[in-house]
mmCIF file of C-alpha atoms in Angstrom:
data_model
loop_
_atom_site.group_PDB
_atom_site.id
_atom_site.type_symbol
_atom_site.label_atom_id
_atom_site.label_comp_id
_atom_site.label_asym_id
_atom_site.label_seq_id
_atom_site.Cartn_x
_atom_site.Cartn_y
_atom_site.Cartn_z
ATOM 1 C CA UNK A 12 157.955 243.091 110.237
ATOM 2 C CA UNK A 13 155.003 240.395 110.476
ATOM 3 C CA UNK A 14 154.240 238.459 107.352
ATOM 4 C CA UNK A 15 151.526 239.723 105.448
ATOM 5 C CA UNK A 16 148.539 237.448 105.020
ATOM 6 C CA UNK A 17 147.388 236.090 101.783
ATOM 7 C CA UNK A 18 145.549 238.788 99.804
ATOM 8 C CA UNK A 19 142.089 239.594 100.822
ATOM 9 C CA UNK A 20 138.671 240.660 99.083
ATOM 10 C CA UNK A 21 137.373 242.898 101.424
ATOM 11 C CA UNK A 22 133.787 243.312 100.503
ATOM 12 C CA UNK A 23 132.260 245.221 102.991
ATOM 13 C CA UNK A 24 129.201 242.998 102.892
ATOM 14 C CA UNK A 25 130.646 239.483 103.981
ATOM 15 C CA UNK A 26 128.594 238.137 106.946
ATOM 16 C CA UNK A 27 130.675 238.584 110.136
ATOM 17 C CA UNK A 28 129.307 238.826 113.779
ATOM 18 C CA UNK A 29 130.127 242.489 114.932
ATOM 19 C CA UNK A 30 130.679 241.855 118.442
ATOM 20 C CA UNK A 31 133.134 239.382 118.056
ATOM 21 C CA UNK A 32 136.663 240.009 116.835
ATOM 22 C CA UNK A 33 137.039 240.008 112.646
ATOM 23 C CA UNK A 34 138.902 237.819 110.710
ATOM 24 C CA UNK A 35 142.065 240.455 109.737
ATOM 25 C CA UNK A 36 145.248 240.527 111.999
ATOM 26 C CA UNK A 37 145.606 243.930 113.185
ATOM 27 C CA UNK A 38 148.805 246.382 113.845
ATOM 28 C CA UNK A 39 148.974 249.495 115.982
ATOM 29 C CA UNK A 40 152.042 251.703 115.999
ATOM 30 C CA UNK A 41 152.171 255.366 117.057
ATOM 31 C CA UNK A 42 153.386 257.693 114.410
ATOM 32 C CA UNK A 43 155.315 260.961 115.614
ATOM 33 C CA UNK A 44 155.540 264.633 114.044
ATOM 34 C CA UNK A 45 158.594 264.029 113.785
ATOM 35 C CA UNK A 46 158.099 261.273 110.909
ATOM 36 C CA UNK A 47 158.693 262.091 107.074
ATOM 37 C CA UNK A 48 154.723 261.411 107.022
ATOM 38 C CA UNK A 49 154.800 264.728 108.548
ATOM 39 C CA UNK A 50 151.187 264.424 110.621
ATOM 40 C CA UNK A 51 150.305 267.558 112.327
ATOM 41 C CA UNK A 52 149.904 265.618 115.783
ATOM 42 C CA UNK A 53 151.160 262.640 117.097
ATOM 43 C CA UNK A 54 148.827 259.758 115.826
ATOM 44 C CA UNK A 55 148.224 256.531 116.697
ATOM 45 C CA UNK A 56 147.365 254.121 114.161
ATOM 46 C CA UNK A 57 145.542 250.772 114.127
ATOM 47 C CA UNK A 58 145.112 248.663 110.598
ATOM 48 C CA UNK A 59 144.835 245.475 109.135
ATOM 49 C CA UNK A 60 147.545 243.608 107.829
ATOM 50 C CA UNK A 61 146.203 242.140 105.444
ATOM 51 C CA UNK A 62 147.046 243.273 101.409
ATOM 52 C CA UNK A 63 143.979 245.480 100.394
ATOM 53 C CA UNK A 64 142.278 249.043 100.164
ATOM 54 C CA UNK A 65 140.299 250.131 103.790
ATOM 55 C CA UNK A 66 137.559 252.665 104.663
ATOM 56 C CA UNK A 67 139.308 254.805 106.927
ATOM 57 C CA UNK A 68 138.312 256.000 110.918
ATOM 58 C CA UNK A 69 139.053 259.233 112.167
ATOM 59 C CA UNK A 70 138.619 258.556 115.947
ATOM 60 C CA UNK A 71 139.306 261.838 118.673
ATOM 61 C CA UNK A 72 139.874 260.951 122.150
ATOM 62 C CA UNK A 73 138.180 262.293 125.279
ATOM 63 C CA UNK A 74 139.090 265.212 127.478
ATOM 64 C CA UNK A 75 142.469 264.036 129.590
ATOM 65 C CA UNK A 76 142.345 260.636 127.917
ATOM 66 C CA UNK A 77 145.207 259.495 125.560
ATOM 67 C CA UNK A 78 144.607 257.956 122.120
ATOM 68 C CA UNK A 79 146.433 254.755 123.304
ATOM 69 C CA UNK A 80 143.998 253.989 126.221
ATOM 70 C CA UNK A 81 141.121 252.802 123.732
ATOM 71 C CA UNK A 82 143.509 250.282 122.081
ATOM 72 C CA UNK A 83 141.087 247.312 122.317
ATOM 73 C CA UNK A 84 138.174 249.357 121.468
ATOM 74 C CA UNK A 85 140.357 251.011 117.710
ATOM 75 C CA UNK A 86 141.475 246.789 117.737
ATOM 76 C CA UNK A 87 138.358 245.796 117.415
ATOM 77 C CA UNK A 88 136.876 247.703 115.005
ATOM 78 C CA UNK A 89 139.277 247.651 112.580
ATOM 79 C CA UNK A 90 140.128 243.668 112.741
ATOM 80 C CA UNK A 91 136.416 244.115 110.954
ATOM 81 C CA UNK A 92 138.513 245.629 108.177
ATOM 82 C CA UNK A 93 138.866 249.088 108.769
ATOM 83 C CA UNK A 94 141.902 251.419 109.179
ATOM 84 C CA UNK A 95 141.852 253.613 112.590
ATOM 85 C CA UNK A 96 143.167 256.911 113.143
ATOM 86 C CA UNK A 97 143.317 258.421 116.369
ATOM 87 C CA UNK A 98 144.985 261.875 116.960
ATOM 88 C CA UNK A 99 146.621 263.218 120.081
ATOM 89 C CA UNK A 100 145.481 266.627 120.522
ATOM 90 C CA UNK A 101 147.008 267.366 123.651
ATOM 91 C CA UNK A 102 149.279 266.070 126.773
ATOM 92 C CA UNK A 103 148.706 267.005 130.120
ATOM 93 C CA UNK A 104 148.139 270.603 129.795
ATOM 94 C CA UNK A 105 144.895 270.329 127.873
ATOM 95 C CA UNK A 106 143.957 272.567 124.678
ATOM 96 C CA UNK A 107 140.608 274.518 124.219
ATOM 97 C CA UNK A 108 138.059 273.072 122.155
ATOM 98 C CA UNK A 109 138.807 274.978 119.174
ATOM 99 C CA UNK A 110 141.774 274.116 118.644
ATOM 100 C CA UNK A 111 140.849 270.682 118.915
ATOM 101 C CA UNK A 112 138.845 270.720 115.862
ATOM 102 C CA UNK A 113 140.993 272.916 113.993
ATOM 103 C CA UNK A 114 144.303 270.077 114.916
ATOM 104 C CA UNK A 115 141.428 267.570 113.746
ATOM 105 C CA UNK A 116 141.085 269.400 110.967
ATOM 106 C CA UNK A 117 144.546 269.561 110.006
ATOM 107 C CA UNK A 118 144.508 265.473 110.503
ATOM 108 C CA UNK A 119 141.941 265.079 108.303
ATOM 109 C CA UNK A 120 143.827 266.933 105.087
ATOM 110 C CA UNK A 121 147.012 265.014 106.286
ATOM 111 C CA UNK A 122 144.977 261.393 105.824
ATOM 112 C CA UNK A 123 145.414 261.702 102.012
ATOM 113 C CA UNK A 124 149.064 261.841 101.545
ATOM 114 C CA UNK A 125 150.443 261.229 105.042
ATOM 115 C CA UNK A 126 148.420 258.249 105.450
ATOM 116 C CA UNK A 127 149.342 255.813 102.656
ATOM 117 C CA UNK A 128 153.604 256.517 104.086
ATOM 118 C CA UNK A 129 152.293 254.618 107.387
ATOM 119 C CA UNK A 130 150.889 251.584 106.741
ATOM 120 C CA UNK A 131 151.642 248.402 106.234
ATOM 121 C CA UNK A 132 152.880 247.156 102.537
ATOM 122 C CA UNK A 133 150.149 247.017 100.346
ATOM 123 C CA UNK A 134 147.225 248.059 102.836
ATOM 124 C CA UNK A 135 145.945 251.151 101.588
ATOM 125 C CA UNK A 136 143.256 253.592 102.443
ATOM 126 C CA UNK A 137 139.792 254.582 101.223
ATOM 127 C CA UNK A 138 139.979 257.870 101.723
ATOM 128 C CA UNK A 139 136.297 258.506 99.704
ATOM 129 C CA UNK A 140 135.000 255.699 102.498
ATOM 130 C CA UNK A 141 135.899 258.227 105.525
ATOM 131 C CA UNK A 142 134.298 258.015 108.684
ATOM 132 C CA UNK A 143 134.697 260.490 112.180
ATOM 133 C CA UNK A 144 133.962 259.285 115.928
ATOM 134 C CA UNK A 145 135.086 260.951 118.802
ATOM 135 C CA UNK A 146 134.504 259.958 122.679
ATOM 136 C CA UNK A 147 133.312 262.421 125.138
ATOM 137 C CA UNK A 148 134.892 266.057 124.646
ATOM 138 C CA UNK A 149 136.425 263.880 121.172
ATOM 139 C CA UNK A 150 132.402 263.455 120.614
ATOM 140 C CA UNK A 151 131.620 267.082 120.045
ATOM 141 C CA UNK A 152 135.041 267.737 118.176
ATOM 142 C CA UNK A 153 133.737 264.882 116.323
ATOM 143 C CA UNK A 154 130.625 266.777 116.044
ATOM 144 C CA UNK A 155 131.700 270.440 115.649
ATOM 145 C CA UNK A 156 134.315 268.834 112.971
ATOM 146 C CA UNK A 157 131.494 267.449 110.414
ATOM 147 C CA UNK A 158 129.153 270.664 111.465
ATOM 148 C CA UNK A 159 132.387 272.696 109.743
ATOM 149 C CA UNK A 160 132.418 275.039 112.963
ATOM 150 C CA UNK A 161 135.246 276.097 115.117
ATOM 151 C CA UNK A 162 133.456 278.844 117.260
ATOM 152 C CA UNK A 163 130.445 281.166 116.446
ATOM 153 C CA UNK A 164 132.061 283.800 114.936
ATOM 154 C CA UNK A 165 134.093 282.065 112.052
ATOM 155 C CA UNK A 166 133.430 283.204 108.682
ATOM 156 C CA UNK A 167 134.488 280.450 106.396
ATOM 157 C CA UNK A 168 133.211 277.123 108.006
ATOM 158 C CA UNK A 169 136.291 274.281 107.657
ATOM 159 C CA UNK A 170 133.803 271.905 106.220
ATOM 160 C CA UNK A 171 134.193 274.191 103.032
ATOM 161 C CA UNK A 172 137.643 273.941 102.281
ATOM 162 C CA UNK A 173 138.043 272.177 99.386
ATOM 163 C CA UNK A 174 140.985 269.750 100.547
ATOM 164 C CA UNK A 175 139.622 268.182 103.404
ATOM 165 C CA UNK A 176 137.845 264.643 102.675
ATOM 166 C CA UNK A 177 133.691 264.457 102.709
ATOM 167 C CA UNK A 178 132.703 262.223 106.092
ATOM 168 C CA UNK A 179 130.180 259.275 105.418
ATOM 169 C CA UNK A 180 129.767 258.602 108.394
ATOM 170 C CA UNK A 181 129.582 260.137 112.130
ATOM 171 C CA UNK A 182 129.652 258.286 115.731
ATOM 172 C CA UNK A 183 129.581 260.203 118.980
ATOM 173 C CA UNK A 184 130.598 257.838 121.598
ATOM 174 C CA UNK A 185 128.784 259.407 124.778
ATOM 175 C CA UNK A 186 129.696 262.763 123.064
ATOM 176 C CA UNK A 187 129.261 265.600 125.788
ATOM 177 C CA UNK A 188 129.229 269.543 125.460
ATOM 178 C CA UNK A 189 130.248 270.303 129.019
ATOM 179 C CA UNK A 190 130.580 270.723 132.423
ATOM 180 C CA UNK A 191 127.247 272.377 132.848
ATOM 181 C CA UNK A 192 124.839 274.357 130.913
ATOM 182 C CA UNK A 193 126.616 277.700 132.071
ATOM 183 C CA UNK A 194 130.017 275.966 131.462
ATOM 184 C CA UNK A 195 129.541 275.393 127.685
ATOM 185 C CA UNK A 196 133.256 276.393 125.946
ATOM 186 C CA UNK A 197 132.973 276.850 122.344
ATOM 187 C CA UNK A 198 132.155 276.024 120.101
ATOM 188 C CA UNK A 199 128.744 275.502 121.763
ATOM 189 C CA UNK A 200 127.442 272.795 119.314
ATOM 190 C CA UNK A 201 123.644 272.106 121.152
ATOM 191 C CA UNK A 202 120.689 274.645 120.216
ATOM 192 C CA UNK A 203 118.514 272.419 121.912
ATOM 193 C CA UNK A 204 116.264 272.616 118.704
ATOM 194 C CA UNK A 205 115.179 269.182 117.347
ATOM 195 C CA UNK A 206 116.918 267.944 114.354
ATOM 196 C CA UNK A 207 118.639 270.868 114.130
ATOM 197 C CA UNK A 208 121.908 269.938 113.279
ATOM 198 C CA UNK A 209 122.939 271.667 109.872
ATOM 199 C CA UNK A 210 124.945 268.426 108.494
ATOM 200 C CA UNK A 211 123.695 265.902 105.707
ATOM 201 C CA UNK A 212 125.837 263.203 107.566
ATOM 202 C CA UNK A 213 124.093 259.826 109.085
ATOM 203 C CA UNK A 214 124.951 259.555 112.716
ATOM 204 C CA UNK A 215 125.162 257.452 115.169
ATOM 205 C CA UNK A 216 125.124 257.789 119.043
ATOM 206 C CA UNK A 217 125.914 255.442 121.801
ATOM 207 C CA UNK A 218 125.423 256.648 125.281
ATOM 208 C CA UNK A 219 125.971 255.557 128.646
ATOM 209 C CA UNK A 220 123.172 254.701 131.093
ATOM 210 C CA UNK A 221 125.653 256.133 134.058
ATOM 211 C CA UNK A 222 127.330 259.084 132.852
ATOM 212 C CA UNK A 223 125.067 261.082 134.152
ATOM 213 C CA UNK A 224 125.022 259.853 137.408
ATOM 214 C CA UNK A 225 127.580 261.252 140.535
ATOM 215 C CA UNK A 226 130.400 259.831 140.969
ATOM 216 C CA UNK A 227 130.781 260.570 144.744
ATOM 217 C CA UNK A 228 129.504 263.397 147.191
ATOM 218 C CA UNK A 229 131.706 266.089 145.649
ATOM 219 C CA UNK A 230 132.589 265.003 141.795
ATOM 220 C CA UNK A 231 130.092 265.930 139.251
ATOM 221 C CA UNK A 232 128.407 263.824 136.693
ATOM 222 C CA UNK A 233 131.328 263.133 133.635
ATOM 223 C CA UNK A 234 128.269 263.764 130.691
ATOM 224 C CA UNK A 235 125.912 265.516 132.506
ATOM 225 C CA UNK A 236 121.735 265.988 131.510
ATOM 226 C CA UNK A 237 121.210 268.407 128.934
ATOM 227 C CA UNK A 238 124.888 268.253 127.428
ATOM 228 C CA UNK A 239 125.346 264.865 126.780
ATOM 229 C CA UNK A 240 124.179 261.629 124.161
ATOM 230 C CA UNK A 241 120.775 261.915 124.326
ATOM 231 C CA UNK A 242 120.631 265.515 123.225
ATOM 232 C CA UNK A 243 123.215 265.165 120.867
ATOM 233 C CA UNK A 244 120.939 262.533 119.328
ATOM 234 C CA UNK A 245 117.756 264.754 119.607
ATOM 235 C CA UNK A 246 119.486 267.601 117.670
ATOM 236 C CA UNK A 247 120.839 265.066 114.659
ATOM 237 C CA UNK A 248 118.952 264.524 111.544
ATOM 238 C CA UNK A 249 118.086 261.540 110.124
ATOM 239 C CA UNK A 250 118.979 258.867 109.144
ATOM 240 C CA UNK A 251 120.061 258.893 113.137
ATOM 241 C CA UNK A 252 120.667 255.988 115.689
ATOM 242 C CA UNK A 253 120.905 256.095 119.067
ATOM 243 C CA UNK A 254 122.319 252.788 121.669
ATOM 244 C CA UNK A 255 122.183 253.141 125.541
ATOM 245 C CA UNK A 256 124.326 251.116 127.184
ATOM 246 C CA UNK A 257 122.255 250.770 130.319
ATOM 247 C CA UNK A 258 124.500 249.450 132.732
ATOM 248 C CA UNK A 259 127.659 250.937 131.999
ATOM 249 C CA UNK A 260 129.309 254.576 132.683
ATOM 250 C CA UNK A 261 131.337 257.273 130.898
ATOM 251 C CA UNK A 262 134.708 255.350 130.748
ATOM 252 C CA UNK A 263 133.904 251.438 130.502
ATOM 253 C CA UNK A 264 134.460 251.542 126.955
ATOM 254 C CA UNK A 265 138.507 252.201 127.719
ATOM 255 C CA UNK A 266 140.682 249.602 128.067
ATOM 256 C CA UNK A 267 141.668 248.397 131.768
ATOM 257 C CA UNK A 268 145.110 249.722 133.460
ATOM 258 C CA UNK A 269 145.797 251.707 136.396
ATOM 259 C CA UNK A 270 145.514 255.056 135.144
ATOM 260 C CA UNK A 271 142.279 254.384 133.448
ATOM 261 C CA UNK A 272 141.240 252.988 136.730
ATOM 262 C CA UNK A 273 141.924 256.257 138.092
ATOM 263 C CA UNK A 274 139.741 257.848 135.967
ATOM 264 C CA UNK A 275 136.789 255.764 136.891
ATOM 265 C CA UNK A 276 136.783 257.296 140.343
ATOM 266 C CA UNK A 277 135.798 260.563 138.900
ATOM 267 C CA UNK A 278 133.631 259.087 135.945
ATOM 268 C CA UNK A 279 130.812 256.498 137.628
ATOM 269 C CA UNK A 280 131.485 253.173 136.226
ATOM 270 C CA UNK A 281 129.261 250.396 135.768
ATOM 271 C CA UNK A 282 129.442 246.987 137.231
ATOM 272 C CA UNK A 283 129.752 244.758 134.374
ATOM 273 C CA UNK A 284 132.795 243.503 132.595
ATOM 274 C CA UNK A 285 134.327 246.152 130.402
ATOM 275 C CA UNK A 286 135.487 244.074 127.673
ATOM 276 C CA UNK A 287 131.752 243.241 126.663
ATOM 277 C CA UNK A 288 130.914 246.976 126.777
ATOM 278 C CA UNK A 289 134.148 246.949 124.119
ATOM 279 C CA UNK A 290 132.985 244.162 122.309
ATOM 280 C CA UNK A 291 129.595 246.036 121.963
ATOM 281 C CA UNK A 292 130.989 249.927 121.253
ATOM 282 C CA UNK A 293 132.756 248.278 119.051
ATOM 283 C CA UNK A 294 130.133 245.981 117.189
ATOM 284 C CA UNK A 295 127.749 249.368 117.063
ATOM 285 C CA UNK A 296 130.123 250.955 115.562
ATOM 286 C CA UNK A 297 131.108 248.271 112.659
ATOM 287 C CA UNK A 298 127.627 247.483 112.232
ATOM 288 C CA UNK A 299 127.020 251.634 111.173
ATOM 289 C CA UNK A 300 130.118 251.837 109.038
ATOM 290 C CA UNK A 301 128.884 248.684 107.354
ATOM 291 C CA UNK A 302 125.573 250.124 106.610
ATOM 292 C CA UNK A 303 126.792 253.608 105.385
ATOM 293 C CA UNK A 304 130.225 252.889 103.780
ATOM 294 C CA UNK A 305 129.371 249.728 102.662
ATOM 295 C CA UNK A 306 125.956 249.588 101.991
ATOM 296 C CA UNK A 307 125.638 246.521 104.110
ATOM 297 C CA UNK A 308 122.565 246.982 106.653
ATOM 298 C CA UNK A 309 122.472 243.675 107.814
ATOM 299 C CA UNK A 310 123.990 243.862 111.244
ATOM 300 C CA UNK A 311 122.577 247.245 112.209
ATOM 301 C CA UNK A 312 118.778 245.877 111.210
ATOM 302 C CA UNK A 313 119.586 243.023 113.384
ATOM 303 C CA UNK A 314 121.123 244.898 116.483
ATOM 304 C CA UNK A 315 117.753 247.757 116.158
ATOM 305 C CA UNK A 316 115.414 244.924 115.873
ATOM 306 C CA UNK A 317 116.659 242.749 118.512
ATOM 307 C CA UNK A 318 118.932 244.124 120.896
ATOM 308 C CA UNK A 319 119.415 241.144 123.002
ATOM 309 C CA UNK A 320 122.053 240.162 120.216
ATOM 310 C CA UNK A 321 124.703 242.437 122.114
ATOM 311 C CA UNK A 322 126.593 241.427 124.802
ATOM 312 C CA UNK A 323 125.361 244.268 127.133
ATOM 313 C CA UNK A 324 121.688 245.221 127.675
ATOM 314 C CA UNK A 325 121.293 248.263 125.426
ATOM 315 C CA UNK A 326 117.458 250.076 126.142
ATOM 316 C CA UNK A 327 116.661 251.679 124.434
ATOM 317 C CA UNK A 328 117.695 251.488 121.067
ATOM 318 C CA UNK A 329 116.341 253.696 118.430
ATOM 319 C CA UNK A 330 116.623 254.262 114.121
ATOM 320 C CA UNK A 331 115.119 256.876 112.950
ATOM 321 C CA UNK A 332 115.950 256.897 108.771
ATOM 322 C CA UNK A 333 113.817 259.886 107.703
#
């Protein structure tokens, strides 16, 4: 086991640069059902070493994608002093949507007593400081999960049981609804309706300038018009922010082997280096959780009001608070 650094005073607040790696030592380890934790679903888990108490990620992956391929991403954000969890929902024979936010569900009421029996010695979690992000199909389970909706026709919404944790915080990481708009599967979370999202939550939206975009002659667009970041963003309520990342498409943000190099031949990638579109997911996303788990609006003021601090061109960039 690595030697625990000396004993930290995380203070949410202390002045860090969000797109570079934080100051905490980080640890990932995959924990299986199969451990006396008992999680519902295998889960991979990413924390800092360091002795203290964390706000705590909920992070669900994309459709086909496994938790494990957005290690540098999960790295990133919590060496900023955060504790990542990112559920496996499915192997290769996919689930339906549903039952990805009800598993999600089930992950959420396991983070208060399963949680704590997987971490390092004397990290623990902030369970009251709980945030939810999701990439791609993860995006709207991310979504449907703080909306409290499974499908249409459900009678007592999750988000009213009584046992699962309150979300501060959601971040839909080019969140998408579907294939196309007559390929919707529920739950079908768009009304197309401005701000008409029935959730108290602040959100956050980063989306990708070419995820909408073909791929090649015969392979559709990955987030397509009309399902994808933008109105996702349209439908939230404030306080809402949205990030473009111009130049980069649907799967940049994942880290770089060969079978997430497959992937980019059916998801349009962009041209720059994907570890800056990392580093800058990844700042977004500490720079939100900073603001509305830790009260510390520092970075996100300074990303919204000059977005040339990223590493990636993001335009546009928009914060609408009320």
């Amino acid at each position: 086991m690595a030697t625990l650094p000396l004993k930290a005073k995380n203070t949410l607040s202390e002045s860090s640069d969000v797109f570079e790696t934080g100051k905490y030592e980080v640890n990932t380890t995959t924990v299986r059902t199969t451990h006396p934790s008992a999680p519902p679903v295998e889960v991979f888990r990413v924390t800092p070493l360091t002795e203290g108490t964390y706000p705590v990620l909920l992070f669900c992956h994309g459709f086909m994608l496994a938790s494990t391929w957005y290690t540098n991403l999960l790295k990133h954000i919590a060496s900023h002093g955060y504790i990542v969890v990112a559920p496996q929902f499915y192997g290769f024979v996919p689930i339906s949507n549903p039952e990805e936010v009800e598993r999600a569900a089930q992950v959420t009421q396991w983070l208060s007593t399963g949680l704590p029996l997987v971490l390092p010695e004397k990290v623990n979690p902030d369970i009251l400081n709980l945030a939810l992000s999701g990439h791609s199909r993860g995006g709207k389970t991310a979504f449907a999960l703080a909306l409290g909706r499974l499908d249409q026709k459900q009678k007592s919404p999750i988000r009213d049981n009584p046992s699962l944790p309150k979300f501060k915080a959601l971040i839909g990481i080019d969140p998408v609804e579907g294939t196309s708009l007559s390929d919707r599967p529920p739950p079908q979370i768009l009304k197309y309706i401005p701000r008409c999202f029935n959730m108290s939550v602040p959100v956050a939206v980063i989306g990708t300038g070419y995820g909408n975009q073909w791929a090649g002659p015969l392979i559709h667009p990955c987030a397509p018009d009309g399902l994808n970041h933008s109105e996702f963003f349209n439908e939230s309520k404030p306080p809402a922010c949205y990030f473009l990342t111009k130049e980069y498409g649907h799967c940049d943000m994942l880290d770089d082997n060969w079978i997430v190099n497959t992937s980019r031949v059916v998801c349009k990638s962009g041209t720059g280096r994907r570890d800056l579109m990392r580093k800058s997911v990844g700042g977004i996303v500490v720079a939100f959780l900073k603001t509305y788990l830790g009260g510390d609006e520092k970075d996100l003021d300074a990303i919204v009001n000059d977005p040339s601090v990223a590493p990636i061109i993001l335009d546009p960039v928009i914060y609408v608070k009320e």
